[in-house]
Amino acid sequence: MSNDPIAASVQHLLPERDPAAGAILAAEAKRQETTLELIASENHVSAPVMHAMGTCLTNKYAEGSPGSRYYCGCVHHDDAERLAQDRAKQLFGCEYANVQPHSGANANASIFLALLKPGDTFASLVLADGGHLTHGLKVNMSGKWFNPVHYPLHYDKSHPQFEQIDYDEAERVCMEHKPKLIMCGYSAYPRVIDFERFRAIADKCGALLMADIAHIAGLVAAGEHPSPFPHAHVATTTTHKTLRGPRGGLILTNDEDINKKVNRALFPGFQGGPLMHVILSKAIAFGEALKPEFKAYQQQVKKNAQALATALTERGYRITSGGTDNHLMLVDLQPRDAELTGADAEVWLESAGIITNKNGIPQDPRPPRVTSGLRLGTPALTTRGLKEPEMDVVAGLFDRVLASKGDPTECEKVRGEVADLCGNFAMPS
Ligand SMILES: *Cc1c(COP(=O)(O)O)cnc(C)c1O
């Protein structure tokens, strides 16, 4: 019996009961085991976190909240949800936690439903600068039914905070447009977020402050990034990125009135029955995050990100904003090779077993489906136990693939070396 949770789940899905599904699962387990996962929003969960999602808790409808359900038979589901709530509150040092959002996007949608009216103005960072699609993209509900205004980064190369948030300009934008809500927290922003400064802006213009810490939740939980509390009126997050839990969302606040509104907005306003098997898994992940090992893990995530950024800089790539303070970085490919696009780079790298995603850099001259950049993160590799020396090895493999312009022979060679490297770093147990 393997300690590897992915191999274990493959064993549990009896191949003779559904060979087609079993084969897909086995192939995916092998892919994860033999490739380097550098997508900043992904991670590898422990065996308990993974297996909680494959339990009998999935069999129950538990609409409502602990002690106040719409169906009978929820006594153990109440315990599971209370455990998740209590651990979330302890982890983030706040009064109220709603553990029911199926995803980060659902958590964000329920904030809009709870705190805004259709047509209301809110302020955020635009997707192209590192924001999320739920922060006002035109094709998303947040941009269709509400009115986003965007605050900028410093776009002037000579500015010491080049490609970082321009807080003075954010204040000016907010004073001009008087948003009801200011959103901070991003999907592709490598620097520390100044929640205190955002709260001062919110107070000045009469807005509520919402921190979407989807990417940095694990760092925040471990004290490796400043907490949004006490500054934010409400915070949302995913549970599956740096926090290393199951796929899902979480809403946190210290405000009793906001808590009530948000709870009603999420259910019955937006969702039906909660995913109770996932909520048990969230409780387990929060329990893991409360342990000292989790702080050490997050510290290593940051050290690895810095080591990877340095190793790539040495090889001629540019890291936007000049580096990283958290788990991710945006790599500008142009200084290494003016012709190289993110779209080509991600495909070539995948063929060599290095999994990344193309991502626009601020003021990217290329369109979003092409881009001049890649977003890289270290949470998954750090979970497998890779440290600074391996980051230099990874950067070397990365550069060989891109320098070869995706030459199939070179990519195949690197693919073998990647598999060998992965063989030394087991999945978490
Ligand atoms: C990932 C992310 C989300 C959305 O999470 P899903 O679970 O994919 O819906 C929301 N906000 C930010 C900033 C994110 O990075």
Short mmCIF file of C-alpha atoms and ligand atoms in Angstrom, two decimals:
data_model
loop_
_atom_site.label_atom_id
_atom_site.label_comp_id
_atom_site.label_asym_id
_atom_site.label_seq_id
_atom_site.Cartn_x
_atom_site.Cartn_y
_atom_site.Cartn_z
CA MET A 1 0.00 0.00 0.00
CA SER A 2 1.41 3.35 -1.00
CA ASN A 3 1.42 6.35 1.32
CA ASP A 4 0.75 8.41 -1.72
CA PRO A 5 -2.81 9.74 -1.46
CA ILE A 6 -3.28 9.82 -5.20
CA ALA A 7 -2.19 6.21 -5.63
CA ALA A 8 -4.44 5.33 -2.71
CA SER A 9 -7.47 6.95 -4.32
CA VAL A 10 -6.75 5.04 -7.50
CA GLN A 11 -6.78 1.83 -5.48
CA HIS A 12 -10.10 2.76 -3.92
CA LEU A 13 -11.76 3.33 -7.25
CA LEU A 14 -12.20 -0.32 -8.13
CA PRO A 15 -11.05 -0.70 -11.72
CA GLU A 16 -13.44 -3.60 -12.26
CA ARG A 17 -16.46 -1.47 -11.30
CA ASP A 18 -15.68 1.23 -13.87
CA PRO A 19 -12.55 0.58 -15.90
CA ALA A 20 -12.94 3.75 -17.97
CA ALA A 21 -13.06 6.02 -14.90
CA GLY A 22 -10.31 4.02 -13.20
CA ALA A 23 -8.01 4.44 -16.17
CA ILE A 24 -8.52 8.21 -16.25
CA LEU A 25 -7.76 8.47 -12.55
CA ALA A 26 -4.65 6.30 -12.80
CA ALA A 27 -3.34 8.36 -15.71
CA GLU A 28 -3.88 11.61 -13.85
CA ALA A 29 -2.17 10.26 -10.73
CA LYS A 30 0.85 9.36 -12.85
CA ARG A 31 0.84 12.80 -14.50
CA GLN A 32 0.87 14.54 -11.14
CA GLU A 33 3.59 12.28 -9.79
CA THR A 34 5.95 12.72 -12.75
CA THR A 35 5.61 16.45 -13.51
CA LEU A 36 6.69 19.67 -11.81
CA GLU A 37 3.60 21.65 -10.77
CA LEU A 38 4.40 25.36 -10.99
CA ILE A 39 0.87 26.72 -11.35
CA ALA A 40 0.65 29.24 -8.52
CA SER A 41 -2.97 28.44 -7.64
CA GLU A 42 -2.46 24.68 -7.26
CA ASN A 43 -1.14 22.41 -4.54
CA HIS A 44 -1.02 18.77 -3.44
CA VAL A 45 -3.25 17.95 -0.45
CA SER A 46 -2.54 15.41 2.28
CA ALA A 47 -4.16 11.97 2.33
CA PRO A 48 -6.67 12.91 5.09
CA VAL A 49 -7.73 16.08 3.24
CA MET A 50 -8.14 14.13 0.01
CA HIS A 51 -9.97 11.15 1.43
CA ALA A 52 -12.43 13.17 3.51
CA MET A 53 -13.92 14.18 0.15
CA GLY A 54 -14.60 10.55 -0.70
CA THR A 55 -16.77 9.77 2.33
CA CYS A 56 -20.42 9.23 3.28
CA LEU A 57 -20.80 12.88 4.20
CA THR A 58 -21.59 13.39 0.52
CA ASN A 59 -24.87 11.50 0.98
CA LYS A 60 -26.61 14.20 3.00
CA TYR A 61 -28.54 17.37 2.37
CA ALA A 62 -27.60 19.88 5.05
CA GLU A 63 -29.18 23.12 3.84
CA GLY A 64 -29.10 25.74 6.59
CA SER A 65 -26.49 26.04 9.31
CA PRO A 66 -25.43 23.96 12.33
CA GLY A 67 -28.41 23.51 14.67
CA SER A 68 -30.80 24.98 12.12
CA ARG A 69 -31.15 22.63 9.15
CA TYR A 70 -33.95 22.06 6.68
CA TYR A 71 -33.54 18.24 6.83
CA CYS A 72 -33.32 15.75 9.68
CA GLY A 73 -30.32 13.56 10.35
CA CYS A 74 -27.71 16.32 10.32
CA VAL A 75 -26.29 15.89 13.81
CA HIS A 76 -22.85 14.75 12.61
CA HIS A 77 -22.90 17.23 9.79
CA ASP A 78 -23.46 19.94 12.40
CA ASP A 79 -20.36 18.72 14.21
CA ALA A 80 -18.33 18.70 10.98
CA GLU A 81 -19.37 22.22 10.06
CA ARG A 82 -18.76 23.58 13.57
CA LEU A 83 -15.32 22.01 13.60
CA ALA A 84 -14.50 23.71 10.30
CA GLN A 85 -15.90 27.05 11.48
CA ASP A 86 -14.05 26.98 14.81
CA ARG A 87 -10.74 26.09 13.20
CA ALA A 88 -11.17 28.74 10.48
CA LYS A 89 -11.86 31.42 13.10
CA GLN A 90 -8.83 30.37 15.13
CA LEU A 91 -6.64 30.20 12.05
CA PHE A 92 -7.52 33.69 10.80
CA GLY A 93 -8.22 35.33 14.16
CA CYS A 94 -11.75 36.48 13.43
CA GLU A 95 -15.25 36.18 14.89
CA TYR A 96 -17.28 34.63 12.08
CA ALA A 97 -16.55 32.06 9.39
CA ASN A 98 -18.83 30.72 6.68
CA VAL A 99 -17.34 27.48 5.37
CA GLN A 100 -20.09 26.70 2.85
CA PRO A 101 -18.99 28.44 -0.39
CA HIS A 102 -18.41 25.83 -3.08
CA SER A 103 -15.63 27.98 -4.52
CA GLY A 104 -13.86 31.31 -4.29
CA ALA A 105 -16.05 32.70 -7.06
CA ASN A 106 -19.19 31.74 -5.11
CA ALA A 107 -17.82 33.39 -1.98
CA ASN A 108 -17.22 36.59 -3.96
CA ALA A 109 -20.64 36.47 -5.64
CA SER A 110 -22.33 36.22 -2.25
CA ILE A 111 -20.49 39.35 -1.10
CA PHE A 112 -21.89 41.25 -4.08
CA LEU A 113 -25.38 39.90 -3.35
CA ALA A 114 -25.06 40.75 0.34
CA LEU A 115 -23.50 44.20 0.23
CA LEU A 116 -24.27 45.79 -3.16
CA LYS A 117 -27.25 46.51 -5.38
CA PRO A 118 -27.16 45.98 -9.15
CA GLY A 119 -25.44 48.96 -10.77
CA ASP A 120 -23.47 49.90 -7.66
CA THR A 121 -19.88 50.99 -8.09
CA PHE A 122 -16.95 49.05 -6.62
CA ALA A 123 -13.19 49.49 -6.99
CA SER A 124 -10.71 46.75 -7.86
CA LEU A 125 -7.54 45.93 -9.76
CA VAL A 126 -8.23 44.98 -13.38
CA LEU A 127 -7.54 41.38 -14.47
CA ALA A 128 -4.72 42.45 -16.79
CA ASP A 129 -2.87 43.93 -13.79
CA GLY A 130 -3.28 40.83 -11.62
CA GLY A 131 -6.93 40.96 -10.49
CA HIS A 132 -9.45 38.11 -10.76
CA LEU A 133 -12.32 37.68 -13.21
CA THR A 134 -14.78 37.98 -10.30
CA HIS A 135 -13.39 41.48 -9.66
CA GLY A 136 -15.30 43.13 -12.48
CA LEU A 137 -14.49 41.42 -15.77
CA LYS A 138 -17.20 42.32 -18.30
CA VAL A 139 -18.14 38.67 -18.94
CA ASN A 140 -18.46 37.95 -15.20
CA MET A 141 -21.54 38.80 -13.11
CA SER A 142 -19.42 41.30 -11.16
CA GLY A 143 -18.81 43.30 -14.35
CA LYS A 144 -22.19 42.70 -15.99
CA TRP A 145 -24.47 43.68 -13.14
CA PHE A 146 -22.20 46.03 -11.19
CA ASN A 147 -20.01 48.98 -12.10
CA PRO A 148 -16.29 48.34 -11.59
CA VAL A 149 -13.74 51.15 -11.48
CA HIS A 150 -10.10 50.13 -11.40
CA TYR A 151 -7.14 51.49 -9.49
CA PRO A 152 -3.73 51.26 -11.19
CA LEU A 153 -0.22 50.00 -10.64
CA HIS A 154 2.83 52.20 -11.05
CA TYR A 155 3.46 51.90 -14.79
CA ASP A 156 6.48 54.19 -14.94
CA LYS A 157 9.68 52.11 -15.26
CA SER A 158 11.72 54.63 -13.32
CA HIS A 159 9.39 54.51 -10.29
CA PRO A 160 10.86 52.58 -7.33
CA GLN A 161 7.53 50.74 -6.99
CA PHE A 162 7.27 49.96 -10.72
CA GLU A 163 4.46 47.40 -11.32
CA GLN A 164 3.27 47.63 -7.71
CA ILE A 165 -0.04 49.11 -6.55
CA ASP A 166 -0.18 52.90 -6.77
CA TYR A 167 -1.93 53.59 -3.46
CA ASP A 168 -2.05 57.38 -3.97
CA GLU A 169 -3.74 56.90 -7.31
CA ALA A 170 -6.06 54.27 -5.75
CA GLU A 171 -7.13 56.89 -3.24
CA ARG A 172 -7.74 59.43 -6.01
CA VAL A 173 -9.82 56.94 -8.05
CA CYS A 174 -11.88 56.04 -4.98
CA MET A 175 -12.45 59.66 -3.97
CA GLU A 176 -13.58 60.43 -7.51
CA HIS A 177 -15.96 57.47 -7.97
CA LYS A 178 -17.05 56.88 -4.35
CA PRO A 179 -17.35 53.08 -4.64
CA LYS A 180 -19.51 51.23 -2.11
CA LEU A 181 -16.92 48.47 -1.89
CA ILE A 182 -13.16 48.33 -2.41
CA MET A 183 -11.71 44.94 -3.32
CA CYS A 184 -8.09 44.09 -2.66
CA GLY A 185 -6.35 40.73 -2.98
CA TYR A 186 -5.33 39.31 -6.37
CA SER A 187 -4.51 36.34 -8.59
CA ALA A 188 -1.21 37.46 -10.05
CA TYR A 189 0.36 39.99 -7.71
CA PRO A 190 3.75 39.09 -6.23
CA ARG A 191 3.99 41.78 -3.55
CA VAL A 192 2.67 42.38 -0.02
CA ILE A 193 -0.77 44.02 0.10
CA ASP A 194 -1.10 47.02 2.41
CA PHE A 195 -4.52 46.30 3.94
CA GLU A 196 -4.15 49.16 6.42
CA ARG A 197 -3.69 51.66 3.63
CA PHE A 198 -6.71 50.28 1.79
CA ARG A 199 -8.81 50.61 4.95
CA ALA A 200 -7.76 54.25 5.31
CA ILE A 201 -8.88 54.83 1.70
CA ALA A 202 -12.17 52.99 2.35
CA ASP A 203 -12.88 55.09 5.43
CA LYS A 204 -12.07 58.29 3.56
CA CYS A 205 -14.43 57.56 0.66
CA GLY A 206 -17.13 55.79 2.69
CA ALA A 207 -16.63 52.28 1.27
CA LEU A 208 -16.50 48.82 2.77
CA LEU A 209 -13.20 46.98 2.36
CA MET A 210 -13.22 43.42 1.06
CA ALA A 211 -9.99 41.40 1.00
CA ASP A 212 -9.98 38.45 -1.39
CA ILE A 213 -7.04 36.47 -0.04
CA ALA A 214 -7.63 33.44 -2.32
CA HIS A 215 -3.97 33.20 -3.29
CA ILE A 216 -2.25 34.17 -0.05
CA ALA A 217 -4.55 32.53 2.53
CA GLY A 218 -1.93 29.97 3.53
CA LEU A 219 0.68 32.67 4.02
CA VAL A 220 -1.78 34.76 6.04
CA ALA A 221 -2.78 31.77 8.19
CA ALA A 222 0.88 31.12 8.95
CA GLY A 223 1.68 34.77 9.69
CA GLU A 224 3.85 34.97 6.58
CA HIS A 225 1.76 37.77 5.01
CA PRO A 226 0.03 40.53 7.00
CA SER A 227 -3.54 39.62 7.96
CA PRO A 228 -6.48 41.46 6.39
CA PHE A 229 -7.87 41.75 9.93
CA PRO A 230 -8.62 44.05 11.65
CA HIS A 231 -8.62 46.22 8.51
CA ALA A 232 -11.01 44.45 6.12
CA HIS A 233 -14.76 44.47 6.81
CA VAL A 234 -14.95 41.07 5.15
CA ALA A 235 -12.50 38.61 3.63
CA THR A 236 -13.05 35.82 1.14
CA THR A 237 -10.71 33.06 0.09
CA THR A 238 -10.37 29.77 -1.66
CA THR A 239 -9.25 26.83 0.45
CA HIS A 240 -7.28 24.95 -2.22
CA LYS A 241 -4.39 27.25 -3.13
CA THR A 242 -1.63 28.08 -0.61
CA LEU A 243 -4.02 26.96 2.16
CA ARG A 244 -3.66 23.37 0.83
CA GLY A 245 -7.21 22.22 1.50
CA PRO A 246 -9.98 20.84 -0.72
CA ARG A 247 -11.38 22.89 -3.61
CA GLY A 248 -13.73 25.39 -1.99
CA GLY A 249 -14.37 28.85 -0.61
CA LEU A 250 -14.50 30.56 2.80
CA ILE A 251 -15.88 33.87 4.06
CA LEU A 252 -14.50 35.60 7.17
CA THR A 253 -15.56 38.69 9.10
CA ASN A 254 -15.61 40.34 12.52
CA ASP A 255 -18.81 42.25 11.77
CA GLU A 256 -22.02 40.70 13.06
CA ASP A 257 -24.27 42.55 10.64
CA ILE A 258 -22.13 41.70 7.61
CA ASN A 259 -21.98 38.08 8.77
CA LYS A 260 -25.79 37.87 8.84
CA LYS A 261 -26.16 39.46 5.41
CA VAL A 262 -23.48 37.29 3.86
CA ASN A 263 -24.89 34.08 5.33
CA ARG A 264 -28.31 34.84 3.86
CA ALA A 265 -26.81 35.84 0.54
CA LEU A 266 -24.85 32.60 0.21
CA PHE A 267 -27.80 30.43 1.26
CA PRO A 268 -30.60 30.67 0.20
CA GLY A 269 -29.54 33.59 -2.02
CA PHE A 270 -26.93 31.91 -4.12
CA GLN A 271 -26.27 28.26 -3.24
CA GLY A 272 -28.37 25.27 -2.25
CA GLY A 273 -27.08 22.40 -0.14
CA PRO A 274 -23.49 22.65 1.10
CA LEU A 275 -20.86 20.07 0.10
CA MET A 276 -20.52 18.50 3.53
CA HIS A 277 -17.79 16.03 2.54
CA VAL A 278 -15.75 19.02 1.39
CA ILE A 279 -16.54 20.88 4.62
CA LEU A 280 -15.13 17.97 6.65
CA SER A 281 -12.07 18.11 4.42
CA LYS A 282 -11.80 21.87 5.03
CA ALA A 283 -11.88 21.20 8.79
CA ILE A 284 -8.99 18.76 8.40
CA ALA A 285 -7.00 21.20 6.25
CA PHE A 286 -7.54 24.02 8.77
CA GLY A 287 -6.37 21.65 11.51
CA GLU A 288 -3.20 20.98 9.52
CA ALA A 289 -2.71 24.71 8.99
CA LEU A 290 -2.87 25.32 12.75
CA LYS A 291 0.21 23.13 13.27
CA PRO A 292 3.76 24.55 13.52
CA GLU A 293 4.82 22.50 10.45
CA PHE A 294 2.48 24.61 8.36
CA LYS A 295 4.33 27.81 9.27
CA ALA A 296 7.61 26.15 8.30
CA TYR A 297 5.99 25.07 5.03
CA GLN A 298 4.86 28.62 4.19
CA GLN A 299 8.29 30.01 5.04
CA GLN A 300 9.82 27.51 2.63
CA VAL A 301 7.24 28.43 -0.04
CA LYS A 302 8.51 32.02 0.13
CA LYS A 303 12.18 31.02 0.22
CA ASN A 304 11.63 28.80 -2.81
CA ALA A 305 9.83 31.57 -4.69
CA GLN A 306 12.75 33.93 -4.04
CA ALA A 307 15.28 31.28 -5.06
CA LEU A 308 13.36 30.54 -8.27
CA ALA A 309 13.05 34.25 -9.09
CA THR A 310 16.79 34.72 -8.58
CA ALA A 311 17.67 31.65 -10.66
CA LEU A 312 15.48 32.87 -13.53
CA THR A 313 16.86 36.41 -13.34
CA GLU A 314 20.39 34.97 -13.62
CA ARG A 315 19.26 33.24 -16.82
CA GLY A 316 18.08 36.46 -18.43
CA TYR A 317 14.38 36.54 -17.55
CA ARG A 318 12.77 39.55 -15.90
CA ILE A 319 10.60 39.08 -12.81
CA THR A 320 7.91 41.79 -12.80
CA SER A 321 8.20 44.36 -10.00
CA GLY A 322 11.77 43.12 -9.54
CA GLY A 323 10.97 40.09 -7.39
CA THR A 324 8.44 38.44 -5.09
CA ASP A 325 7.34 38.69 -1.46
CA ASN A 326 4.93 35.76 -1.60
CA HIS A 327 4.51 32.38 -3.31
CA LEU A 328 4.30 33.55 -6.93
CA MET A 329 6.05 35.53 -9.61
CA LEU A 330 5.31 36.84 -13.06
CA VAL A 331 8.08 36.07 -15.52
CA ASP A 332 8.54 38.53 -18.39
CA LEU A 333 9.96 36.40 -21.21
CA GLN A 334 10.85 39.30 -23.51
CA PRO A 335 14.35 40.13 -22.17
CA ARG A 336 15.38 36.46 -22.67
CA ASP A 337 13.90 36.23 -26.17
CA ALA A 338 11.92 39.04 -27.78
CA GLU A 339 10.01 36.54 -29.98
CA LEU A 340 9.02 34.19 -27.16
CA THR A 341 5.34 34.26 -26.10
CA GLY A 342 3.65 32.88 -22.99
CA ALA A 343 1.39 30.78 -25.21
CA ASP A 344 4.32 28.98 -26.85
CA ALA A 345 6.30 28.74 -23.63
CA GLU A 346 3.56 26.99 -21.64
CA VAL A 347 3.02 24.36 -24.37
CA TRP A 348 6.75 23.65 -24.78
CA LEU A 349 7.22 23.42 -21.01
CA GLU A 350 4.26 21.07 -20.64
CA SER A 351 5.78 18.74 -23.21
CA ALA A 352 8.84 18.62 -20.92
CA GLY A 353 6.77 17.94 -17.79
CA ILE A 354 6.94 21.48 -16.40
CA ILE A 355 3.39 22.72 -15.78
CA THR A 356 2.87 26.50 -15.86
CA ASN A 357 0.33 29.00 -17.16
CA LYS A 358 0.74 31.87 -19.55
CA ASN A 359 -0.16 35.17 -17.94
CA GLY A 360 -0.10 38.73 -19.16
CA ILE A 361 2.42 41.02 -17.51
CA PRO A 362 1.34 44.57 -16.59
CA GLN A 363 0.96 46.63 -19.80
CA ASP A 364 1.56 43.49 -21.84
CA PRO A 365 2.00 44.39 -25.53
CA ARG A 366 0.46 41.02 -26.52
CA PRO A 367 -3.20 39.95 -26.20
CA PRO A 368 -4.37 37.74 -23.28
CA ARG A 369 -4.42 34.53 -25.37
CA VAL A 370 -0.77 35.07 -26.33
CA THR A 371 0.93 37.12 -23.58
CA SER A 372 4.59 37.88 -22.90
CA GLY A 373 4.68 36.17 -19.54
CA LEU A 374 4.26 33.11 -17.40
CA ARG A 375 2.97 32.96 -13.83
CA LEU A 376 4.93 30.60 -11.61
CA GLY A 377 4.32 29.57 -8.00
CA THR A 378 6.09 27.34 -5.51
CA PRO A 379 3.30 25.96 -3.22
CA ALA A 380 3.03 22.54 -4.90
CA LEU A 381 6.76 21.93 -5.34
CA THR A 382 7.36 22.96 -1.72
CA THR A 383 4.73 20.47 -0.56
CA ARG A 384 6.71 17.73 -2.31
CA GLY A 385 9.83 18.82 -0.41
CA LEU A 386 11.83 20.69 -3.06
CA LYS A 387 14.08 23.37 -1.59
CA GLU A 388 16.33 26.19 -2.82
CA PRO A 389 18.96 24.00 -4.56
CA GLU A 390 16.18 22.31 -6.57
CA MET A 391 14.78 25.69 -7.58
CA ASP A 392 18.02 26.35 -9.42
CA VAL A 393 17.73 22.94 -11.10
CA VAL A 394 14.11 23.70 -12.09
CA ALA A 395 15.13 27.09 -13.52
CA GLY A 396 17.85 25.36 -15.53
CA LEU A 397 15.40 22.82 -16.99
CA PHE A 398 12.90 25.62 -17.70
CA ASP A 399 15.52 27.62 -19.57
CA ARG A 400 16.74 24.66 -21.62
CA VAL A 401 13.21 24.07 -22.94
CA LEU A 402 12.67 27.71 -23.85
CA ALA A 403 16.18 28.22 -25.25
CA SER A 404 15.58 25.22 -27.53
CA LYS A 405 12.30 26.85 -28.71
CA GLY A 406 10.45 23.69 -27.84
CA ASP A 407 12.74 21.39 -29.81
CA PRO A 408 11.09 17.95 -29.40
CA THR A 409 14.37 16.11 -28.76
CA GLU A 410 15.44 18.55 -26.05
CA CYS A 411 11.95 18.59 -24.49
CA GLU A 412 11.95 14.79 -24.36
CA LYS A 413 15.36 14.84 -22.68
CA VAL A 414 14.21 17.39 -20.10
CA ARG A 415 10.99 15.36 -19.60
CA GLY A 416 13.13 12.42 -18.50
CA GLU A 417 15.16 14.57 -16.11
CA VAL A 418 11.96 16.05 -14.68
CA ALA A 419 10.57 12.56 -14.05
CA ASP A 420 13.83 11.55 -12.34
CA LEU A 421 13.71 14.67 -10.14
CA CYS A 422 10.06 14.00 -9.26
CA GLY A 423 11.01 10.44 -8.31
CA ASN A 424 13.01 11.89 -5.39
CA PHE A 425 10.09 13.91 -4.01
CA ALA A 426 7.01 11.92 -2.97
CA MET A 427 3.49 13.25 -2.80
CA PRO A 428 2.39 14.20 0.74
CA SER A 429 0.95 11.39 2.87
C1 LIG B 1 -8.69 31.68 -7.51
C2 LIG B 1 -9.30 32.97 -7.15
C3 LIG B 1 -10.69 33.11 -6.99
C4 LIG B 1 -11.71 32.07 -7.42
O1 LIG B 1 -11.64 30.85 -6.91
P1 LIG B 1 -12.45 29.63 -7.58
O2 LIG B 1 -12.45 28.63 -6.47
O3 LIG B 1 -11.70 29.24 -8.79
O4 LIG B 1 -13.81 30.10 -7.89
C5 LIG B 1 -11.19 34.32 -6.55
N1 LIG B 1 -10.36 35.35 -6.29
C6 LIG B 1 -9.03 35.27 -6.48
C7 LIG B 1 -8.19 36.45 -6.18
C8 LIG B 1 -8.46 34.09 -6.94
O5 LIG B 1 -7.15 34.03 -7.16
#
